[in-house]
Coordinates of C-alpha atoms and ligand atoms in Angstrom, one line a residue:
M1 CA -71.1 -135.9 155.1
A2 CA -72.1 -135.5 158.7
E3 CA -70.0 -138.6 159.4
L4 CA -66.7 -136.7 158.8
Q5 CA -65.1 -136.5 162.2
I6 CA -62.8 -133.6 163.0
P7 CA -59.6 -135.2 164.6
Q8 CA -59.0 -134.1 168.2
S9 CA -55.2 -134.4 168.0
R10 CA -53.2 -132.3 165.5
L11 CA -52.0 -134.1 162.4
A12 CA -48.3 -134.0 162.0
C13 CA -46.9 -132.4 158.9
G14 CA -43.3 -131.4 158.1
N15 CA -40.8 -131.2 155.3
Y16 CA -39.9 -134.5 153.6
V17 CA -36.2 -134.7 152.7
G18 CA -34.2 -137.9 151.9
A19 CA -37.3 -140.0 152.7
Q20 CA -37.5 -138.6 156.2
W21 CA -39.9 -136.1 157.9
V22 CA -38.0 -133.1 159.3
K23 CA -39.1 -129.9 160.9
A24 CA -38.5 -126.8 158.9
S25 CA -36.8 -123.9 160.8
G26 CA -39.2 -121.0 160.0
S27 CA -42.3 -119.8 161.9
R28 CA -45.0 -122.1 163.1
R29 CA -48.3 -122.1 161.2
E30 CA -51.7 -123.7 162.0
V31 CA -54.0 -125.6 159.7
L32 CA -57.7 -125.0 160.2
S33 CA -60.5 -127.2 158.9
P34 CA -63.0 -125.2 156.9
Y35 CA -65.7 -127.5 158.4
T36 CA -65.3 -126.0 161.9
N37 CA -62.3 -123.7 162.0
Q38 CA -60.7 -126.0 164.5
V39 CA -56.9 -126.4 164.3
I40 CA -56.3 -129.8 162.8
G41 CA -52.6 -129.6 162.1
E42 CA -49.5 -127.4 162.1
F43 CA -46.3 -127.0 160.1
F44 CA -43.2 -124.8 160.0
E45 CA -42.3 -122.5 157.2
S46 CA -39.3 -123.5 155.2
T47 CA -36.4 -121.0 155.3
S48 CA -33.8 -120.7 152.5
G49 CA -31.6 -123.3 154.4
D50 CA -34.5 -125.8 154.4
V51 CA -35.1 -125.3 150.7
E52 CA -31.3 -125.6 150.1
S53 CA -31.3 -128.9 152.0
A54 CA -34.2 -130.3 149.9
V55 CA -32.8 -129.2 146.6
K56 CA -29.3 -130.4 147.3
T57 CA -30.6 -133.8 148.4
A58 CA -32.7 -134.0 145.2
H59 CA -29.6 -133.0 143.2
S60 CA -27.6 -135.9 144.7
A61 CA -30.3 -138.4 143.9
F62 CA -30.6 -137.3 140.3
A63 CA -27.8 -139.2 138.6
E64 CA -29.1 -142.6 139.8
W65 CA -32.8 -141.9 139.2
S66 CA -32.4 -140.4 135.8
Q67 CA -30.2 -143.3 134.6
M68 CA -32.5 -146.0 135.9
P69 CA -34.2 -147.6 132.8
L70 CA -37.6 -146.1 132.1
K71 CA -39.3 -149.5 132.6
E72 CA -37.9 -149.7 136.1
R73 CA -39.1 -146.2 137.0
C74 CA -42.6 -147.3 135.6
Q75 CA -42.6 -150.3 137.9
I76 CA -42.2 -148.1 140.9
L77 CA -45.1 -145.9 139.7
F78 CA -47.2 -149.0 139.1
R79 CA -46.7 -149.9 142.8
W80 CA -47.5 -146.4 143.8
R81 CA -50.9 -146.7 142.1
E82 CA -51.6 -149.8 144.2
V83 CA -50.7 -148.2 147.4
L84 CA -52.7 -145.1 146.7
L85 CA -55.8 -147.2 145.8
R86 CA -55.3 -149.1 149.1
D87 CA -55.2 -145.9 151.1
L88 CA -57.8 -144.0 149.0
E89 CA -60.3 -143.5 151.8
Q90 CA -57.8 -142.1 154.3
I91 CA -56.2 -139.8 151.7
S92 CA -59.7 -138.5 150.7
V93 CA -60.7 -137.9 154.3
T94 CA -57.5 -135.9 155.0
A95 CA -57.9 -133.8 151.8
A96 CA -61.6 -133.2 152.6
L97 CA -60.8 -132.2 156.2
E98 CA -58.2 -129.6 155.2
C99 CA -59.8 -128.1 152.1
G100 CA -63.4 -128.4 153.1
K101 CA -64.8 -130.4 150.2
T102 CA -67.0 -133.5 150.7
V103 CA -65.3 -136.8 151.0
D104 CA -66.9 -137.9 147.6
E105 CA -65.4 -134.8 145.9
A106 CA -62.0 -135.4 147.5
R107 CA -62.1 -139.1 146.4
A108 CA -62.9 -138.0 142.9
G109 CA -59.8 -135.7 143.0
V110 CA -57.5 -138.5 144.1
L111 CA -58.9 -140.8 141.4
K112 CA -58.3 -138.1 138.7
G113 CA -54.7 -137.9 140.0
I114 CA -54.4 -141.6 139.7
E115 CA -55.5 -141.3 136.1
I116 CA -52.5 -139.1 135.4
L117 CA -50.3 -141.6 137.1
E118 CA -51.7 -144.4 134.9
F119 CA -50.9 -142.2 131.9
A120 CA -47.3 -141.7 133.2
T121 CA -46.8 -145.5 133.5
A122 CA -47.8 -145.8 129.9
A123 CA -44.6 -143.8 129.0
Q124 CA -42.8 -147.2 128.7
N125 CA -45.0 -148.0 125.8
F126 CA -45.1 -144.8 123.9
D127 CA -42.0 -142.9 124.8
L128 CA -39.4 -145.1 123.0
G129 CA -37.4 -142.3 121.5
G130 CA -37.1 -142.5 117.7
Q131 CA -34.6 -143.0 114.9
M132 CA -34.4 -142.9 111.2
E133 CA -31.8 -143.3 108.5
V134 CA -31.9 -139.8 107.1
S135 CA -29.5 -140.6 104.2
R136 CA -27.4 -143.6 103.3
G137 CA -25.3 -144.5 106.4
V138 CA -26.4 -141.6 108.4
T139 CA -29.0 -142.0 111.2
C140 CA -30.7 -139.4 113.3
A141 CA -32.2 -140.3 116.6
Y142 CA -33.7 -138.7 119.6
Q143 CA -33.7 -139.7 123.3
R144 CA -35.8 -138.1 126.0
T145 CA -33.8 -136.9 128.9
A146 CA -34.8 -135.5 132.3
L147 CA -34.2 -131.9 133.2
G148 CA -32.8 -132.4 136.7
V149 CA -34.3 -131.0 139.9
V150 CA -37.8 -129.5 139.2
A151 CA -40.4 -127.9 141.5
G152 CA -44.2 -128.0 141.8
I153 CA -46.2 -125.3 143.6
T154 CA -49.9 -126.1 144.1
P155 CA -53.1 -124.5 145.3
F156 CA -55.4 -125.4 148.2
N157 CA -58.4 -126.6 146.3
F158 CA -57.2 -130.0 145.1
P159 CA -54.6 -131.1 147.7
A160 CA -53.9 -134.5 146.0
M161 CA -55.1 -134.1 142.4
V162 CA -53.2 -130.9 141.3
P163 CA -49.9 -132.2 142.6
M164 CA -50.5 -135.4 140.8
W165 CA -50.9 -133.5 137.5
M166 CA -47.2 -133.0 137.9
I167 CA -45.5 -135.5 140.1
P168 CA -46.0 -138.7 138.1
L169 CA -45.0 -137.1 134.7
A170 CA -42.0 -135.3 136.1
L171 CA -40.8 -138.5 137.9
V172 CA -41.4 -140.9 135.1
V173 CA -39.0 -139.1 132.7
G174 CA -36.3 -139.1 135.4
N175 CA -36.5 -135.8 137.3
C176 CA -36.2 -135.3 141.0
F177 CA -39.2 -133.4 142.3
V178 CA -39.5 -130.8 145.1
W179 CA -43.1 -130.0 146.0
K180 CA -44.4 -127.0 147.9
P181 CA -48.1 -127.7 148.8
S182 CA -50.5 -124.9 149.6
D183 CA -49.9 -123.5 153.0
K184 CA -53.7 -123.8 153.6
T185 CA -53.7 -127.6 152.8
P186 CA -50.3 -129.1 153.6
L187 CA -51.5 -132.3 155.4
T188 CA -52.3 -134.4 152.3
S189 CA -48.6 -134.2 151.4
T190 CA -47.9 -136.8 154.1
W191 CA -49.9 -139.4 152.2
I192 CA -48.3 -138.6 148.8
A193 CA -44.7 -138.7 150.2
N194 CA -45.2 -141.8 152.4
T195 CA -46.9 -143.8 149.7
L196 CA -44.2 -142.9 147.1
T197 CA -41.5 -144.2 149.5
E198 CA -43.5 -147.3 150.2
A199 CA -43.7 -148.0 146.5
G200 CA -39.9 -148.0 146.3
L201 CA -39.0 -144.5 145.2
P202 CA -35.3 -144.1 146.0
K203 CA -34.4 -141.6 148.8
G204 CA -34.2 -138.0 147.8
V205 CA -36.0 -138.3 144.5
F206 CA -39.1 -136.7 146.0
S207 CA -39.1 -133.9 148.6
V208 CA -41.7 -131.7 150.2
V209 CA -41.0 -128.2 151.5
Q210 CA -43.8 -126.5 153.4
G211 CA -44.4 -122.8 153.4
G212 CA -45.9 -119.8 151.7
Q213 CA -44.7 -117.0 149.5
T214 CA -41.1 -116.7 150.8
T215 CA -40.6 -120.5 150.4
V216 CA -41.9 -120.2 146.8
E217 CA -39.4 -117.4 146.2
F218 CA -36.5 -119.5 147.5
L219 CA -37.5 -122.2 145.0
L220 CA -37.9 -119.8 142.1
D221 CA -34.5 -118.3 142.7
H222 CA -32.6 -121.5 143.3
P223 CA -30.0 -122.1 140.6
L224 CA -30.3 -125.9 140.7
I225 CA -34.1 -125.9 139.9
R226 CA -34.5 -126.3 136.2
A227 CA -38.3 -126.1 135.8
V228 CA -41.3 -124.9 137.8
G229 CA -44.9 -126.1 137.5
F230 CA -47.3 -123.8 139.2
V231 CA -51.1 -123.8 139.7
G232 CA -52.9 -121.1 141.6
S233 CA -54.5 -117.7 141.1
T234 CA -53.7 -115.5 138.1
P235 CA -51.7 -112.7 139.9
V236 CA -49.5 -115.2 141.6
A237 CA -49.2 -117.4 138.5
R238 CA -48.1 -114.3 136.5
S239 CA -45.5 -113.2 139.1
V240 CA -44.2 -116.8 139.5
Y241 CA -43.8 -117.1 135.7
Q242 CA -42.0 -113.7 135.5
R243 CA -39.6 -114.4 138.4
A244 CA -38.7 -118.0 137.4
T245 CA -38.2 -117.2 133.7
L246 CA -35.9 -114.3 134.8
H247 CA -33.8 -117.0 136.4
D248 CA -33.8 -119.0 133.0
K249 CA -36.2 -121.7 134.2
R250 CA -38.8 -123.4 132.2
V251 CA -42.2 -122.5 133.6
L252 CA -45.8 -123.5 133.2
A253 CA -48.0 -121.5 135.5
L254 CA -51.7 -122.2 135.5
G255 CA -53.9 -119.3 136.8
G256 CA -57.5 -118.5 137.7
A257 CA -60.7 -118.6 135.7
K258 CA -64.1 -117.1 135.0
N259 CA -65.8 -119.8 133.1
H260 CA -68.8 -119.0 130.9
I261 CA -71.6 -121.3 130.0
I262 CA -73.8 -120.4 127.0
L263 CA -77.3 -121.6 127.4
L264 CA -79.6 -121.9 124.3
P265 CA -83.4 -122.2 124.7
D266 CA -83.4 -125.7 123.0
A267 CA -81.2 -127.3 125.6
D268 CA -82.4 -130.5 127.3
P269 CA -83.9 -129.2 130.6
E270 CA -82.7 -132.1 132.7
V271 CA -79.2 -132.1 131.3
A272 CA -78.8 -128.3 131.6
G273 CA -80.5 -128.1 135.0
S274 CA -78.3 -130.7 136.8
G275 CA -75.2 -130.1 134.7
I276 CA -75.0 -126.3 135.3
A277 CA -76.1 -126.6 139.0
D278 CA -73.4 -129.2 139.7
S279 CA -70.8 -127.2 137.9
F280 CA -71.2 -124.0 140.0
T281 CA -71.9 -125.7 143.3
G282 CA -69.4 -128.6 143.1
C283 CA -66.4 -128.2 145.5
A284 CA -68.4 -125.1 146.7
G285 CA -67.5 -123.4 143.5
Q286 CA -63.8 -123.5 144.4
R287 CA -62.4 -125.2 141.3
C288 CA -61.0 -123.6 138.2
M289 CA -63.4 -125.5 136.0
A290 CA -66.6 -124.3 137.8
A291 CA -69.3 -122.4 135.9
S292 CA -69.3 -118.8 137.0
V293 CA -71.2 -116.9 134.4
L294 CA -74.4 -118.2 132.7
V295 CA -75.0 -116.4 129.4
T296 CA -78.5 -117.1 128.2
V297 CA -79.6 -116.6 124.6
G298 CA -83.2 -115.6 124.1
D299 CA -86.0 -117.0 126.3
C300 CA -84.4 -119.5 128.8
E301 CA -86.8 -118.8 131.7
S302 CA -87.9 -122.4 132.3
L303 CA -84.3 -123.6 132.0
I304 CA -83.1 -121.1 134.6
E305 CA -85.8 -122.4 136.9
K306 CA -84.5 -125.9 136.4
I307 CA -81.0 -124.8 137.3
V308 CA -82.1 -123.0 140.4
N309 CA -84.3 -125.9 141.6
A310 CA -81.4 -128.3 141.1
A311 CA -79.0 -126.0 143.0
R312 CA -81.6 -125.8 145.9
T313 CA -80.9 -129.5 146.6
K314 CA -77.3 -128.7 147.6
Q315 CA -77.1 -128.2 151.3
P316 CA -73.8 -126.9 152.8
G317 CA -72.4 -129.3 155.3
V318 CA -74.7 -132.1 154.0
N319 CA -74.0 -132.6 150.3
M320 CA -71.9 -129.5 149.7
G321 CA -68.5 -128.5 151.0
A322 CA -67.2 -125.4 152.8
I323 CA -65.3 -122.3 151.8
I324 CA -61.6 -122.5 152.5
T325 CA -61.3 -119.7 155.1
R326 CA -63.5 -117.3 157.1
Q327 CA -62.0 -114.4 155.1
S328 CA -62.8 -116.0 151.8
R329 CA -66.4 -116.5 152.9
E330 CA -66.7 -112.9 154.0
R331 CA -65.2 -111.7 150.6
L332 CA -67.9 -113.8 148.8
V333 CA -70.7 -112.4 150.9
S334 CA -69.5 -108.8 150.3
A335 CA -69.5 -109.6 146.5
I336 CA -73.1 -110.7 146.7
N337 CA -74.0 -107.7 148.9
Q338 CA -72.3 -105.4 146.4
A339 CA -74.1 -107.0 143.4
E340 CA -77.4 -106.6 145.2
K341 CA -76.7 -102.9 145.7
E342 CA -75.9 -102.6 142.0
G343 CA -79.5 -103.9 141.2
V344 CA -78.8 -107.6 140.6
R345 CA -81.7 -109.9 141.5
V346 CA -80.7 -112.6 144.0
V347 CA -82.8 -115.5 142.8
L348 CA -81.2 -118.0 145.1
D349 CA -79.5 -116.7 148.3
G350 CA -76.9 -118.8 150.0
R351 CA -76.0 -116.3 152.7
H352 CA -78.2 -117.4 155.5
G353 CA -78.2 -121.2 155.5
H354 CA -77.8 -123.4 158.6
P355 CA -75.2 -126.2 158.4
P356 CA -75.5 -129.3 160.6
S357 CA -74.8 -128.4 164.2
A358 CA -71.5 -130.3 164.3
Y359 CA -70.1 -127.9 161.7
A360 CA -71.8 -124.7 163.0
Q361 CA -68.5 -122.8 163.2
G362 CA -67.5 -123.6 159.6
N363 CA -67.3 -121.4 156.6
W364 CA -70.6 -122.1 154.8
L365 CA -72.2 -120.5 151.9
G366 CA -75.1 -122.0 150.0
P367 CA -75.6 -121.9 146.2
T368 CA -76.3 -118.4 145.1
V369 CA -77.7 -117.3 141.7
L370 CA -77.6 -113.7 140.7
D371 CA -79.8 -112.7 137.7
L372 CA -79.6 -109.6 135.5
V373 CA -75.9 -109.2 136.1
R374 CA -74.4 -106.3 134.1
P375 CA -71.5 -107.1 131.8
G376 CA -68.4 -105.3 133.2
S377 CA -69.5 -105.6 136.8
T378 CA -67.5 -107.5 139.5
A379 CA -69.9 -110.4 139.5
A380 CA -69.5 -110.7 135.7
C381 CA -65.8 -110.3 135.4
D382 CA -63.8 -111.2 138.6
E383 CA -63.0 -114.7 139.7
L384 CA -65.1 -115.0 142.9
F385 CA -64.2 -118.7 143.6
G386 CA -67.4 -119.7 145.4
P387 CA -70.8 -121.2 144.7
I388 CA -72.1 -118.2 142.9
L389 CA -73.6 -118.2 139.4
S390 CA -74.0 -114.8 137.6
I391 CA -76.6 -114.8 134.8
I392 CA -76.2 -112.4 131.9
R393 CA -79.0 -112.3 129.4
T394 CA -78.2 -111.8 125.7
K395 CA -80.4 -111.9 122.5
T396 CA -78.2 -113.6 120.0
L397 CA -75.5 -116.4 120.0
S398 CA -73.1 -113.9 118.5
E399 CA -73.6 -111.6 121.4
A400 CA -73.1 -114.5 123.9
I401 CA -69.9 -115.7 122.2
H402 CA -68.5 -112.1 122.1
L403 CA -69.3 -111.7 125.8
Q404 CA -67.6 -115.0 126.7
N405 CA -64.5 -114.1 124.6
S406 CA -64.2 -110.7 126.2
S407 CA -63.1 -112.3 129.5
P408 CA -59.4 -112.0 130.1
F409 CA -59.4 -115.6 131.3
G410 CA -59.5 -118.6 129.1
N411 CA -59.7 -121.7 131.1
A412 CA -63.1 -123.4 130.3
A413 CA -66.3 -122.7 128.5
S414 CA -69.4 -124.7 127.7
V415 CA -72.5 -124.6 125.6
F416 CA -75.8 -126.4 126.4
T417 CA -78.0 -127.0 123.3
R418 CA -79.5 -129.8 121.2
D419 CA -78.3 -128.2 118.0
G420 CA -75.0 -129.7 116.8
G421 CA -74.4 -126.9 114.3
L422 CA -74.7 -124.2 117.0
A423 CA -72.6 -126.2 119.4
Q424 CA -69.9 -126.5 116.7
R425 CA -69.9 -122.8 116.2
V426 CA -69.3 -122.2 119.9
V427 CA -66.5 -124.7 119.9
R428 CA -64.9 -123.1 116.9
E429 CA -65.2 -119.5 118.1
S430 CA -64.5 -119.8 121.8
R431 CA -61.1 -118.7 123.0
A432 CA -61.1 -120.9 126.1
G433 CA -58.6 -123.8 126.3
M434 CA -61.2 -126.4 127.4
I435 CA -64.7 -126.5 125.9
G436 CA -67.7 -128.5 126.9
V437 CA -70.8 -129.4 124.9
N438 CA -73.7 -130.3 127.3
I439 CA -71.2 -130.8 130.1
G440 CA -70.7 -128.3 132.9
V441 CA -67.2 -129.3 134.0
P442 CA -65.3 -130.1 130.7
V443 CA -62.2 -131.6 132.3
P444 CA -60.3 -133.6 129.6
R445 CA -59.6 -137.2 130.5
E446 CA -56.0 -138.4 129.8
P447 CA -54.3 -138.5 127.4
F448 CA -56.2 -135.3 126.4
S449 CA -54.2 -132.7 128.2
F450 CA -55.3 -130.1 130.8
G451 CA -54.7 -126.3 130.3
G452 CA -56.4 -123.0 129.6
T453 CA -55.4 -120.0 127.6
Q454 CA -54.9 -116.2 128.1
A455 CA -54.8 -115.1 131.8
S456 CA -55.5 -118.7 132.9
K457 CA -52.1 -119.9 131.8
F458 CA -48.6 -118.5 131.5
G459 CA -46.1 -120.5 129.5
H460 CA -46.5 -122.9 126.6
G461 CA -48.2 -126.3 126.5
D462 CA -50.5 -128.1 128.9
I463 CA -49.8 -129.5 132.3
T464 CA -50.9 -133.2 131.6
G465 CA -51.0 -135.6 128.7
H466 CA -48.2 -135.8 126.2
S467 CA -47.7 -132.0 126.7
G468 CA -46.8 -132.6 130.3
I469 CA -44.2 -135.2 129.4
E470 CA -42.7 -132.6 127.0
F471 CA -42.7 -130.0 129.6
W472 CA -40.7 -132.0 132.2
S473 CA -38.1 -133.3 129.7
E474 CA -35.8 -132.5 126.9
R475 CA -35.2 -134.2 123.5
K476 CA -31.5 -135.0 122.9
K477 CA -30.9 -135.3 119.2
I478 CA -28.1 -137.7 118.0
T479 CA -26.8 -137.8 114.4
I480 CA -24.7 -141.0 113.8
K481 CA -22.4 -141.9 110.9
W482 CA -20.2 -145.0 111.4
N483 CA -19.3 -145.6 107.8
Q484 CA -17.3 -142.7 106.5
N485 CA -17.7 -143.9 102.9
S486 CA -21.4 -143.5 103.1
D487 CA -23.3 -140.7 101.5
R488 CA -21.9 -137.2 101.6
T489 CA -24.7 -134.7 101.7
W490 CA -24.9 -130.9 102.4
M491 CA -24.8 -131.8 106.1
S492 CA -21.8 -134.2 106.2
Ligands
NAD1 P1 -52.9 -119.0 145.4 O1 -52.4 -118.3 144.1 O2 -53.2 -118.1 146.5 O3 -51.8 -120.0 145.9 C1 -51.2 -121.0 145.1 C2 -49.8 -121.4 145.6 O4 -49.0 -120.2 145.6 C3 -49.8 -121.9 147.0 O5 -48.9 -122.9 147.2 C4 -49.4 -120.7 147.9 O6 -48.8 -121.0 149.1 C5 -48.5 -119.9 146.9 N1 -48.5 -118.5 147.0 C6 -49.6 -117.7 147.5 N2 -49.3 -116.4 147.3 C7 -48.0 -116.3 146.8 C8 -47.2 -115.3 146.4 N3 -47.6 -114.0 146.5 N4 -46.0 -115.6 145.8 C9 -45.6 -116.9 145.6 N5 -46.4 -117.9 146.0 C10 -47.6 -117.7 146.6 O7 -54.1 -119.9 145.0 P2 -55.1 -120.7 145.9 O8 -56.0 -119.7 146.6 O9 -54.4 -121.6 146.7 O10 -56.0 -121.5 144.8 C11 -57.1 -121.0 144.2 C12 -56.7 -120.4 142.8 O11 -56.0 -121.4 142.0 C13 -57.9 -120.0 142.0 O12 -57.6 -118.8 141.4 C14 -58.1 -121.1 141.0 O13 -58.7 -120.7 139.8 C15 -56.7 -121.5 140.8 N6 -56.6 -122.8 140.2 C16 -56.3 -122.9 138.9 C17 -56.3 -124.2 138.3 C18 -56.0 -124.3 136.8 O14 -55.8 -125.4 136.4 N7 -55.9 -123.2 136.1 C19 -56.5 -125.3 139.1 C20 -56.7 -125.2 140.4 C21 -56.8 -123.9 141.0

């Protein structure tokens, strides 16, 4: 990772409207790299006028795009995939630079985004509408139609992947898409927009508006925006859901997480050791699928040792990424300090590591394991969003499942065991939306859709897979009777 060079000149980043980069009229903001805290780019916040211009442009492009045959829209998305793969390394480097993860992690994120794109292109094979003769001479049919102008609002931690959960699915069904990237990681949007245009997307179908909370509010209040996809923290997801639904929009807002892993004493030590360590240290713990609480059942001493030893091999700045901001790192360190004051045992301490000298000014925190964490404490309940694993010890599987299900979140959960019956019980009884068996990051691959439950999701359905296609579209139902002498039924 030490090969990642911090650019000396600032990367350009603006609003993208009508296939052109334009400067928004709000205040200037800087983009810092978590690797060094150097300024690597800048952007301007979008005012209501800037949002108006993007939405109006998208609205004007809607008729032509939505009436283009599905197969033609898919051809453009096929070409987009080729261009993204061609530019994979540069996109990954930009994402890594601005969000602090390793280039390998950033690349994996782009590839997962491309998997959604591949699923979207398959819409030409599965989304054929449908029709049936419902009685003699009477046919019912459905056609899928686009909603209109829709918006996506995304978090910092996956600058390419999370937007690509939404963009391909929303576009393939014929919507025009306005994207507001995270104000911490706006730079990757230049790659997404430029590659879409290169692939042949008509002008105006895709726009980018940069900004923070106020820009989001302009989008949520805009009467021409029909649907909003949001991914971010739970408090913001909840307020976005409430504000946009108040304006009669369709909303799916994915929130934060506190993922529990149940560890049984019979688990395979190698599988559990590396699987759980990778889960809580990957992306420096800044992913909504990261393990956060390890719930052990009975005597798991030697397994805990395996996890701690595997986590010890992760070195910030070498094979592990940085924390997004200085303030976020300070918040994580205070949470560890607080837990220590409360009597928790810090069995692996990431507070005092030394990153490579090139990145000495970055926001680094090594893997941290807290043992004997009390249920109900901050370390047990709050989303910390860093490489911190809280261990809570229980005596029975029932106690462990109860503890897991008492979390208000419901994104992911996992169990590590060699006993299929016990694993099945956890799958059956867990309230989380995505469950893993002997896997620390149980991200469903397409077409199995992505989405949690409870305070990890506001709105109905999932953001990817068939559910995503449903979210971004409507079914128009048509009942046809050409021959008036055909059957008369209770409906005709
Ligand atoms: P965030 O909630 O701070 O920001 C998300 C987006 O909302 C950004 O575009 C940001 O500019 C905007 N925003 C911030 N504050 C706002 C406000 N008050 N009103 C309106 N918009 C606002 O989240 P983040 O820190 O960028 O990302 C980390 C969070 O995202 C974590 O909680 C993580 O669990 C969550 N996340 C969830 C999923 C999931 O699938 N459930 C996936 C990735 C990240």
